[in-house]
Every structure is written in C-alpha cells, then in structure tokens.
mmCIF file of C-alpha atoms in Angstrom:
data_model
loop_
_atom_site.group_PDB
_atom_site.id
_atom_site.type_symbol
_atom_site.label_atom_id
_atom_site.label_comp_id
_atom_site.label_asym_id
_atom_site.label_seq_id
_atom_site.Cartn_x
_atom_site.Cartn_y
_atom_site.Cartn_z
ATOM 1 C CA VAL A 11 -16.130 9.200 -19.071
ATOM 2 C CA ILE A 12 -18.801 7.876 -21.428
ATOM 3 C CA ASP A 13 -16.979 9.322 -24.427
ATOM 4 C CA GLY A 14 -13.662 7.894 -23.198
ATOM 5 C CA LEU A 15 -15.167 4.428 -22.710
ATOM 6 C CA ALA A 16 -16.756 4.525 -26.158
ATOM 7 C CA ARG A 17 -13.498 5.523 -27.870
ATOM 8 C CA ALA A 18 -11.192 3.189 -25.896
ATOM 9 C CA ASP A 19 -9.334 0.661 -28.039
ATOM 10 C CA PHE A 20 -6.663 -0.309 -25.496
ATOM 11 C CA VAL A 21 -7.156 -1.090 -21.803
ATOM 12 C CA CYS A 22 -4.319 -1.137 -19.251
ATOM 13 C CA PHE A 23 -4.889 -2.889 -15.918
ATOM 14 C CA ASP A 24 -3.024 -2.672 -12.660
ATOM 15 C CA LYS A 25 -2.928 -6.065 -10.917
ATOM 16 C CA THR A 26 -3.013 -5.944 -7.114
ATOM 17 C CA GLY A 27 -6.297 -4.457 -5.912
ATOM 18 C CA THR A 28 -7.596 -4.072 -9.459
ATOM 19 C CA LEU A 29 -7.579 -7.481 -11.139
ATOM 20 C CA SER A 30 -7.170 -9.130 -7.775
ATOM 21 C CA GLU A 31 -9.450 -8.463 -4.822
ATOM 22 C CA SER A 32 -8.504 -5.480 -2.719
ATOM 23 C CA SER A 33 -8.173 -7.621 0.403
ATOM 24 C CA LEU A 34 -5.091 -9.840 0.733
ATOM 25 C CA GLN A 35 -4.272 -12.150 3.619
ATOM 26 C CA VAL A 36 -0.973 -13.344 5.017
ATOM 27 C CA SER A 37 -0.975 -17.098 4.376
ATOM 28 C CA ARG A 38 2.442 -17.948 5.793
ATOM 29 C CA VAL A 39 5.258 -16.261 7.728
ATOM 30 C CA GLU A 40 8.847 -17.440 7.864
ATOM 31 C CA LEU A 41 11.030 -15.565 10.346
ATOM 32 C CA ALA A 42 14.792 -15.573 9.848
ATOM 33 C CA PRO A 43 16.860 -17.538 12.412
ATOM 34 C CA GLY A 44 17.934 -14.360 14.189
ATOM 35 C CA PHE A 45 14.279 -13.401 14.744
ATOM 36 C CA THR A 46 12.809 -16.757 15.716
ATOM 37 C CA GLY A 47 10.741 -16.255 18.851
ATOM 38 C CA ARG A 48 10.566 -12.487 18.274
ATOM 39 C CA GLU A 49 7.281 -12.465 16.348
ATOM 40 C CA ALA A 50 5.728 -9.858 18.677
ATOM 41 C CA GLU A 51 8.605 -7.432 18.035
ATOM 42 C CA VAL A 52 8.484 -7.920 14.278
ATOM 43 C CA ALA A 53 4.692 -7.473 14.330
ATOM 44 C CA ARG A 54 5.006 -4.208 16.269
ATOM 45 C CA TRP A 55 7.577 -2.805 13.841
ATOM 46 C CA VAL A 56 5.614 -3.908 10.764
ATOM 47 C CA GLU A 57 2.380 -2.428 12.128
ATOM 48 C CA ALA A 58 4.085 0.907 12.841
ATOM 49 C CA ALA A 59 5.641 1.096 9.370
ATOM 50 C CA GLU A 60 2.566 0.040 7.369
ATOM 51 C CA SER A 61 -0.211 1.621 9.449
ATOM 52 C CA GLY A 62 -2.182 4.193 7.481
ATOM 53 C CA ASP A 63 -1.094 2.939 4.059
ATOM 54 C CA PRO A 64 -4.182 2.032 1.951
ATOM 55 C CA HIS A 65 -2.299 -0.396 -0.310
ATOM 56 C CA PRO A 66 -3.689 -3.980 -0.137
ATOM 57 C CA VAL A 67 -0.270 -5.380 0.816
ATOM 58 C CA ALA A 68 0.061 -2.895 3.686
ATOM 59 C CA ARG A 69 -3.457 -3.683 4.915
ATOM 60 C CA ALA A 70 -2.688 -7.407 4.841
ATOM 61 C CA LEU A 71 0.484 -6.955 6.885
ATOM 62 C CA VAL A 72 -1.262 -4.713 9.417
ATOM 63 C CA GLY A 73 -4.056 -7.276 9.688
ATOM 64 C CA TRP A 74 -1.498 -9.971 10.485
ATOM 65 C CA ALA A 75 0.329 -7.801 13.029
ATOM 66 C CA SER A 76 -2.761 -6.628 14.910
ATOM 67 C CA GLY A 77 -3.206 -8.368 18.258
ATOM 68 C CA ARG A 78 0.237 -9.991 18.223
ATOM 69 C CA PHE A 79 2.017 -7.408 20.396
ATOM 70 C CA ASP A 80 1.582 -5.059 23.339
ATOM 71 C CA GLY A 81 2.412 -1.365 23.248
ATOM 72 C CA SER A 82 3.281 0.499 20.079
ATOM 73 C CA ALA A 83 6.188 1.850 18.050
ATOM 74 C CA THR A 84 6.614 5.425 16.840
ATOM 75 C CA ILE A 85 7.956 6.351 13.415
ATOM 76 C CA ASP A 86 10.719 8.934 13.101
ATOM 77 C CA SER A 87 10.779 8.994 9.301
ATOM 78 C CA LEU A 88 9.218 7.062 6.445
ATOM 79 C CA GLU A 89 10.326 6.762 2.835
ATOM 80 C CA ARG A 90 8.200 5.116 0.159
ATOM 81 C CA GLU A 91 9.627 3.578 -2.981
ATOM 82 C CA PRO A 92 6.525 3.431 -5.223
ATOM 83 C CA GLY A 93 5.957 -0.018 -6.659
ATOM 84 C CA ARG A 94 8.756 -1.504 -4.509
ATOM 85 C CA GLY A 95 8.185 -0.979 -0.789
ATOM 86 C CA ILE A 96 8.889 1.276 2.204
ATOM 87 C CA ARG A 97 11.735 2.108 4.589
ATOM 88 C CA ALA A 98 11.027 3.464 8.061
ATOM 89 C CA ASN A 99 13.111 4.641 11.007
ATOM 90 C CA LEU A 100 11.526 3.998 14.394
ATOM 91 C CA LYS A 101 12.259 6.060 17.499
ATOM 92 C CA GLU A 102 13.657 3.028 19.290
ATOM 93 C CA GLY A 103 16.577 2.918 16.856
ATOM 94 C CA ILE A 104 15.120 0.345 14.473
ATOM 95 C CA GLU A 105 15.397 0.680 10.700
ATOM 96 C CA ILE A 106 12.850 -1.504 8.947
ATOM 97 C CA ALA A 107 12.444 -2.117 5.219
ATOM 98 C CA ILE A 108 9.413 -3.910 3.767
ATOM 99 C CA GLY A 109 8.966 -4.710 0.101
ATOM 100 C CA GLY A 110 9.097 -7.115 -2.806
ATOM 101 C CA ALA A 111 12.056 -9.079 -4.068
ATOM 102 C CA ALA A 112 13.244 -6.294 -6.379
ATOM 103 C CA MET A 113 13.658 -3.899 -3.466
ATOM 104 C CA PHE A 114 16.285 -6.149 -1.911
ATOM 105 C CA GLY A 115 17.907 -7.396 -5.102
ATOM 106 C CA ARG A 116 16.435 -10.848 -4.679
ATOM 107 C CA ALA A 117 15.467 -13.187 -7.510
ATOM 108 C CA GLN A 118 11.722 -13.520 -6.970
ATOM 109 C CA THR A 119 11.442 -16.564 -9.251
ATOM 110 C CA ALA A 120 13.967 -18.420 -7.160
ATOM 111 C CA GLU A 121 12.278 -17.358 -3.923
ATOM 112 C CA ARG A 122 8.814 -18.499 -4.938
ATOM 113 C CA LYS A 123 7.975 -22.162 -4.614
ATOM 114 C CA GLU A 124 5.215 -23.926 -6.471
ATOM 115 C CA GLY A 125 1.778 -23.101 -5.089
ATOM 116 C CA GLU A 126 2.992 -20.172 -3.019
ATOM 117 C CA GLY A 127 1.567 -16.688 -3.159
ATOM 118 C CA ARG A 128 3.157 -13.297 -3.483
ATOM 119 C CA ALA A 129 6.242 -12.863 -1.326
ATOM 120 C CA VAL A 130 7.004 -9.759 0.767
ATOM 121 C CA PHE A 131 10.292 -9.464 2.637
ATOM 122 C CA VAL A 132 11.225 -7.640 5.846
ATOM 123 C CA GLU A 133 14.679 -6.448 6.827
ATOM 124 C CA VAL A 134 15.541 -4.963 10.207
ATOM 125 C CA ASN A 135 18.709 -2.861 10.519
ATOM 126 C CA GLY A 136 19.875 -4.307 7.207
ATOM 127 C CA GLU A 137 19.419 -7.905 8.342
ATOM 128 C CA PRO A 138 16.796 -10.243 6.772
ATOM 129 C CA ALA A 139 14.054 -10.660 9.342
ATOM 130 C CA GLY A 140 11.287 -12.570 7.626
ATOM 131 C CA ARG A 141 9.311 -13.552 4.574
ATOM 132 C CA PHE A 142 5.550 -13.121 4.263
ATOM 133 C CA GLU A 143 3.406 -14.945 1.716
ATOM 134 C CA LEU A 144 0.210 -13.176 0.692
ATOM 135 C CA ALA A 145 -2.772 -15.057 -0.693
ATOM 136 C CA GLU A 146 -4.244 -13.239 -3.663
ATOM 137 C CA ARG A 147 -7.585 -13.962 -5.298
ATOM 138 C CA TRP A 148 -8.678 -12.671 -8.676
ATOM 139 C CA ARG A 149 -11.826 -10.590 -8.779
ATOM 140 C CA PRO A 150 -14.963 -12.195 -10.225
ATOM 141 C CA GLY A 151 -14.918 -11.863 -13.995
ATOM 142 C CA ALA A 152 -11.150 -11.282 -14.208
ATOM 143 C CA ALA A 153 -10.478 -14.441 -16.208
ATOM 144 C CA ASP A 154 -13.139 -13.646 -18.832
ATOM 145 C CA VAL A 155 -12.877 -9.890 -19.167
ATOM 146 C CA PHE A 156 -9.927 -10.074 -21.588
ATOM 147 C CA ALA A 157 -11.758 -12.365 -24.009
ATOM 148 C CA ARG A 158 -14.807 -10.119 -23.916
ATOM 149 C CA LEU A 159 -12.695 -7.028 -24.545
ATOM 150 C CA LYS A 160 -11.009 -8.759 -27.481
ATOM 151 C CA HIS A 161 -14.457 -9.549 -28.895
ATOM 152 C CA LEU A 162 -15.148 -5.795 -28.786
ATOM 153 C CA GLY A 163 -11.964 -5.154 -30.767
ATOM 154 C CA ILE A 164 -10.058 -3.872 -27.732
ATOM 155 C CA GLU A 165 -6.519 -4.918 -26.836
ATOM 156 C CA SER A 166 -5.540 -5.184 -23.182
ATOM 157 C CA GLU A 167 -2.402 -5.357 -21.093
ATOM 158 C CA ILE A 168 -1.515 -5.786 -17.428
ATOM 159 C CA LEU A 169 1.029 -3.337 -16.023
ATOM 160 C CA THR A 170 2.222 -4.430 -12.600
ATOM 161 C CA GLY A 171 5.012 -3.625 -10.208
ATOM 162 C CA ASP A 172 5.136 -7.276 -9.106
ATOM 163 C CA PRO A 173 8.320 -8.704 -10.681
ATOM 164 C CA ASP A 174 6.974 -12.248 -11.003
ATOM 165 C CA PRO A 175 3.173 -12.324 -10.683
ATOM 166 C CA ASP A 176 1.043 -15.450 -10.675
ATOM 167 C CA ARG A 177 -0.420 -15.397 -14.190
ATOM 168 C CA SER A 178 -2.284 -18.695 -14.087
ATOM 169 C CA ASP A 179 -5.883 -17.459 -14.028
ATOM 170 C CA VAL A 180 -5.450 -14.548 -16.444
ATOM 171 C CA ALA A 181 -2.927 -16.080 -18.834
ATOM 172 C CA ARG A 182 -4.809 -14.797 -21.869
ATOM 173 C CA ALA A 183 -3.631 -11.261 -21.134
ATOM 174 C CA ASP A 184 -0.345 -9.634 -22.122
ATOM 175 C CA TRP A 185 1.852 -8.710 -19.146
ATOM 176 C CA LYS A 186 4.505 -6.150 -18.356
ATOM 177 C CA ALA A 187 5.836 -6.953 -14.881
ATOM 178 C CA GLY A 188 8.239 -5.272 -12.480
ATOM 179 C CA LEU A 189 7.275 -1.753 -13.601
ATOM 180 C CA THR A 190 7.859 1.406 -11.610
ATOM 181 C CA PRO A 191 5.133 4.102 -11.600
ATOM 182 C CA SER A 192 7.097 6.144 -14.156
ATOM 183 C CA GLN A 193 7.415 3.098 -16.415
ATOM 184 C CA LYS A 194 3.647 2.589 -16.271
ATOM 185 C CA GLN A 195 3.177 6.214 -17.273
ATOM 186 C CA GLU A 196 5.735 5.869 -20.080
ATOM 187 C CA ARG A 197 3.879 2.845 -21.420
ATOM 188 C CA VAL A 198 0.602 4.785 -21.534
ATOM 189 C CA THR A 199 2.388 7.707 -23.226
ATOM 190 C CA GLU A 200 3.849 5.308 -25.788
ATOM 191 C CA LEU A 201 0.432 3.831 -26.549
ATOM 192 C CA ARG A 202 -1.172 7.251 -26.959
ATOM 193 C CA ALA A 203 1.676 8.406 -29.232
ATOM 194 C CA SER A 204 0.942 5.412 -31.473
ATOM 195 C CA GLY A 205 -2.655 6.608 -31.860
ATOM 196 C CA ARG A 206 -4.335 4.380 -29.288
ATOM 197 C CA SER A 207 -7.143 5.606 -27.042
ATOM 198 C CA VAL A 208 -6.170 4.269 -23.613
ATOM 199 C CA LEU A 209 -8.368 3.369 -20.653
ATOM 200 C CA PHE A 210 -6.472 2.666 -17.418
ATOM 201 C CA LEU A 211 -7.888 0.763 -14.434
ATOM 202 C CA GLY A 212 -5.947 1.078 -11.188
ATOM 203 C CA ASP A 213 -6.201 1.550 -7.464
ATOM 204 C CA GLY A 214 -2.848 2.601 -6.030
ATOM 205 C CA ILE A 215 -0.675 5.642 -5.550
ATOM 206 C CA ASN A 216 1.737 4.061 -8.011
ATOM 207 C CA ASP A 217 -1.013 4.087 -10.691
ATOM 208 C CA ALA A 218 -1.970 7.755 -10.378
ATOM 209 C CA SER A 219 0.498 9.187 -12.910
ATOM 210 C CA ALA A 220 -0.420 6.570 -15.532
ATOM 211 C CA MET A 221 -4.118 7.180 -14.907
ATOM 212 C CA SER A 222 -3.630 10.917 -15.415
ATOM 213 C CA GLU A 223 -1.801 10.228 -18.679
ATOM 214 C CA ALA A 224 -4.493 7.925 -20.099
ATOM 215 C CA ASN A 225 -7.402 9.173 -22.212
ATOM 216 C CA THR A 226 -9.697 8.125 -19.402
ATOM 217 C CA ALA A 227 -9.344 6.093 -16.211
ATOM 218 C CA ILE A 228 -11.356 4.203 -13.632
ATOM 219 C CA ALA A 229 -10.240 3.819 -10.014
ATOM 220 C CA MET A 230 -11.318 0.952 -7.786
ATOM 221 C CA ALA A 231 -13.436 1.889 -4.766
ATOM 222 C CA GLY A 232 -10.996 0.448 -2.234
ATOM 223 C CA GLY A 233 -8.012 2.243 -3.749
ATOM 224 C CA ALA A 234 -5.919 5.182 -2.596
ATOM 225 C CA GLN A 235 -7.366 8.689 -2.534
ATOM 226 C CA LEU A 236 -4.724 9.817 -5.029
ATOM 227 C CA ALA A 237 -5.982 7.221 -7.503
ATOM 228 C CA HIS A 238 -9.545 8.464 -6.966
ATOM 229 C CA ALA A 239 -8.378 12.023 -7.632
ATOM 230 C CA ALA A 240 -6.527 11.011 -10.812
ATOM 231 C CA ALA A 241 -9.491 9.134 -12.322
ATOM 232 C CA PRO A 242 -12.754 10.703 -13.522
ATOM 233 C CA ALA A 243 -14.695 7.601 -12.427
ATOM 234 C CA VAL A 244 -14.676 5.161 -9.487
ATOM 235 C CA PHE A 245 -15.989 1.590 -9.725
ATOM 236 C CA LEU A 246 -17.919 0.662 -6.580
ATOM 237 C CA GLY A 247 -18.479 -3.040 -7.294
ATOM 238 C CA GLU A 248 -16.361 -6.199 -7.388
ATOM 239 C CA ASP A 249 -17.180 -8.022 -10.647
ATOM 240 C CA LEU A 250 -14.967 -6.881 -13.538
ATOM 241 C CA ALA A 251 -17.604 -8.032 -16.023
ATOM 242 C CA PHE A 252 -18.894 -4.470 -15.646
ATOM 243 C CA LEU A 253 -16.127 -3.187 -17.937
ATOM 244 C CA PRO A 254 -17.057 -4.731 -21.319
ATOM 245 C CA ALA A 255 -20.710 -4.074 -20.475
ATOM 246 C CA ALA A 256 -19.934 -0.414 -19.708
ATOM 247 C CA ILE A 257 -17.945 -0.021 -22.926
ATOM 248 C CA THR A 258 -20.744 -1.581 -24.974
ATOM 249 C CA HIS A 259 -23.324 0.715 -23.369
ATOM 250 C CA ALA A 260 -21.093 3.780 -23.805
ATOM 251 C CA ARG A 261 -20.688 3.002 -27.498
ATOM 252 C CA THR A 262 -24.478 2.728 -27.842
ATOM 253 C CA VAL A 263 -24.953 6.068 -26.076
ATOM 254 C CA VAL A 264 -22.355 7.851 -28.228
ATOM 255 C CA ARG A 265 -23.833 6.396 -31.428
ATOM 256 C CA SER A 266 -27.290 7.535 -30.337
ATOM 257 C CA ILE A 267 -26.021 11.043 -29.576
ATOM 258 C CA GLY A 268 -24.336 11.217 -32.988
ATOM 259 C CA THR A 269 -27.485 10.049 -34.762
ATOM 260 C CA ASN A 270 -29.614 12.566 -32.836
ATOM 261 C CA ILE A 271 -27.264 15.428 -33.704
ATOM 262 C CA ARG A 272 -27.227 14.498 -37.403
ATOM 263 C CA PHE A 273 -31.024 14.138 -37.430
ATOM 264 C CA ALA A 274 -31.536 17.490 -35.671
ATOM 265 C CA ALA A 275 -29.081 19.282 -37.970
ATOM 266 C CA ALA A 276 -30.701 17.912 -41.135
ATOM 267 C CA TYR A 277 -34.224 18.456 -39.822
ATOM 268 C CA ASN A 278 -33.546 22.090 -38.927
ATOM 269 C CA ALA A 279 -31.650 22.821 -42.152
ATOM 270 C CA ILE A 280 -34.507 21.482 -44.279
ATOM 271 C CA GLY A 281 -37.106 23.233 -42.114
ATOM 272 C CA MET A 282 -35.337 26.615 -42.315
ATOM 273 C CA ALA A 283 -34.995 26.306 -46.096
ATOM 274 C CA ILE A 284 -38.733 25.575 -46.469
ATOM 275 C CA ALA A 285 -39.615 28.415 -44.059
ATOM 276 C CA ALA A 286 -37.344 30.865 -45.888
ATOM 277 C CA ALA A 287 -39.050 29.951 -49.143
ATOM 278 C CA GLY A 288 -42.389 30.939 -47.590
ATOM 279 C CA PHE A 289 -43.947 27.479 -47.596
ATOM 280 C CA LEU A 290 -44.012 26.932 -43.819
ATOM 281 C CA HIS A 291 -46.329 28.796 -41.445
ATOM 282 C CA PRO A 292 -44.624 29.876 -38.149
ATOM 283 C CA VAL A 293 -47.172 27.999 -36.019
ATOM 284 C CA VAL A 294 -46.609 24.810 -38.010
ATOM 285 C CA ALA A 295 -42.832 25.324 -37.691
ATOM 286 C CA ALA A 296 -43.178 25.629 -33.905
ATOM 287 C CA LEU A 297 -45.232 22.417 -33.733
ATOM 288 C CA LEU A 298 -42.702 20.598 -35.915
ATOM 289 C CA MET A 299 -39.915 21.802 -33.625
ATOM 290 C CA VAL A 300 -41.720 20.353 -30.605
ATOM 291 C CA GLY A 301 -42.155 17.091 -32.496
ATOM 292 C CA SER A 302 -38.424 17.010 -33.328
ATOM 293 C CA SER A 303 -37.465 17.569 -29.689
ATOM 294 C CA ALA A 304 -39.886 14.856 -28.547
ATOM 295 C CA PHE A 305 -38.438 12.375 -31.059
ATOM 296 C CA VAL A 306 -34.833 13.082 -30.028
ATOM 297 C CA SER A 307 -35.757 12.822 -26.327
ATOM 298 C CA TRP A 308 -37.534 9.517 -26.913
ATOM 299 C CA ARG A 309 -34.452 8.072 -28.615
ATOM 300 C CA ALA A 310 -32.231 9.301 -25.766
ATOM 301 C CA LEU A 311 -34.489 7.705 -23.132
ATOM 302 C CA ARG A 312 -34.557 4.432 -25.093
ATOM 303 C CA THR A 313 -30.732 4.412 -25.152
ATOM 304 C CA GLY A 314 -30.669 4.923 -21.376
ATOM 305 C CA ASP A 315 -32.787 1.807 -20.907
#
C-alpha cells in the first residue's frame, strides 16, 4: 500500500459513499397518482427489496421506510443491476424496480429541478410508483483534495454511475458519469495501459472490479464487504484530506528506504573491499556493522515520525 501510494500519479474516485458521506437521507417523496395514499404499502415493498443492501442509497430508502408500515413483505427473487438499481419479486405478487433514471430510460437532467438532490425512482408492476430525492453531502476535504493532489503532480478523475451528478462543490475535478462497473474497470485498464500508476478510492460492490484492476486501492470503512476484500487498505475516517497527506508521507518513506538501501549497499561494498585487502580487523568490522545498522534504523524511525 505504501509503495502504491508513493508511485500513484492518477487517482480515480467513486462518488456516492466515497466523495460524499456514506449516509444519505430522503429529502422528498413524490408518489404517483395511482399510489397516493398508499405510502405504507410502498414503504413495505421498498424496505423488503432494499433491506440488507449496504449501498448508501439502499440504506437511505430503508431508513425512510422504517416505521411507516405494519407487517413485512417476503422476497421471492432479487436481481441487481450494478450501478443502476434492483428488481425484486415479492411473494404477494408484486414486482418492484428501484433505481436511477438510466434504469428506466428517463432523462435525469429533465427530471431534476434546480436545488434538488439525487433522484431515485420506484416502479411497481411496471407502473411508476414514486420519486425519491436523496440529500447528499460531500465529505470534509472533498472540495480541496483535487487541488492538493494536483500540487503533488497527480491527476484525478471521478468515475460514477450517477448519470447526472451534482458537480457544484467538486467542479475542479474531471468527471465520467453514468458508468457501469465494467466501464469503470475499462477506464482503469486504459489508464494503466497508458503507463499511469492508478489509485482507486471506492466503497461499493460496483467499484470492486475497478479496485482490483488498479495498482492499489483504498475502500471506505462504511462500504460493502466486497469493496473491502478488493482493496488492500480501508480508510476508517471521514476527512478526505488524509489522501494527499498519506501520499506525501508514503513518498517520504519510499525515498528513505531507497536512500537506506543505497547507503547500506555502498557501505558494505567499501567495507568488504577494505577487509579483503587486509586493512580491516574483524572486530572493527563487526563494530562498524553495528554502527551502520544503528544509523539506518535511526533514519527509518525519523521517517516514521
């Protein structure tokens, strides 16, 4: 991980749960005319379909549904469309689909009104049932991390499945929106083929393949277990300012290791040549070796500080 951070010259970010906080909240619900007055039913179906999914959108919808209905619904089958949404069949004969605009062939730009958050749509038995708006907040440090990475000579890019994300607070970053998991992976493959050393930050199941493809990856603590398995490191905090600081420290550590190796190699080569020529007593050589190890250890400890 330290070596990967030190060598990284291109950083790819997921958006939801990575650049934005892992917790989303439903800010507004608009039920379709045919479902007006049936909020409890819709809540029960949504809770059944999304329960157990660690994605921030799913958690937000379950949080909204909780306490709005009595009883429960049982799932017969569930199909996930990574980066788009889910489709579930319930035992009571209900087919429910939950996802973004792209899943239903909608024009997200037209659906979103000024000042609104991310839109998630629900269809029941093929009929539009409702529209949920999710409030999304950027993590602390998200707006500045791109400038700090650029100062370190690192390019960055946001790869998101959201077809029309709110870019206002992180406008200084390059975006690729509406990507499927395979398209995220293809983008990382493309960057690596061009000679870039890629670091990927993500949190979802739909990020796992891209994270595995990157030179190194960091998963967010609140992310899916598959993302944790795909990444060699997990970030436990909230403030993204850790990233440029971690890269700077990793570069210092790697430089220190390189300097120590070169010093030790030269020191030993010179020492062996002098010893072979008969000018170095074995006891003196042993003491000099201890001194060399102490010096290298001191430099390593200083780097750790």
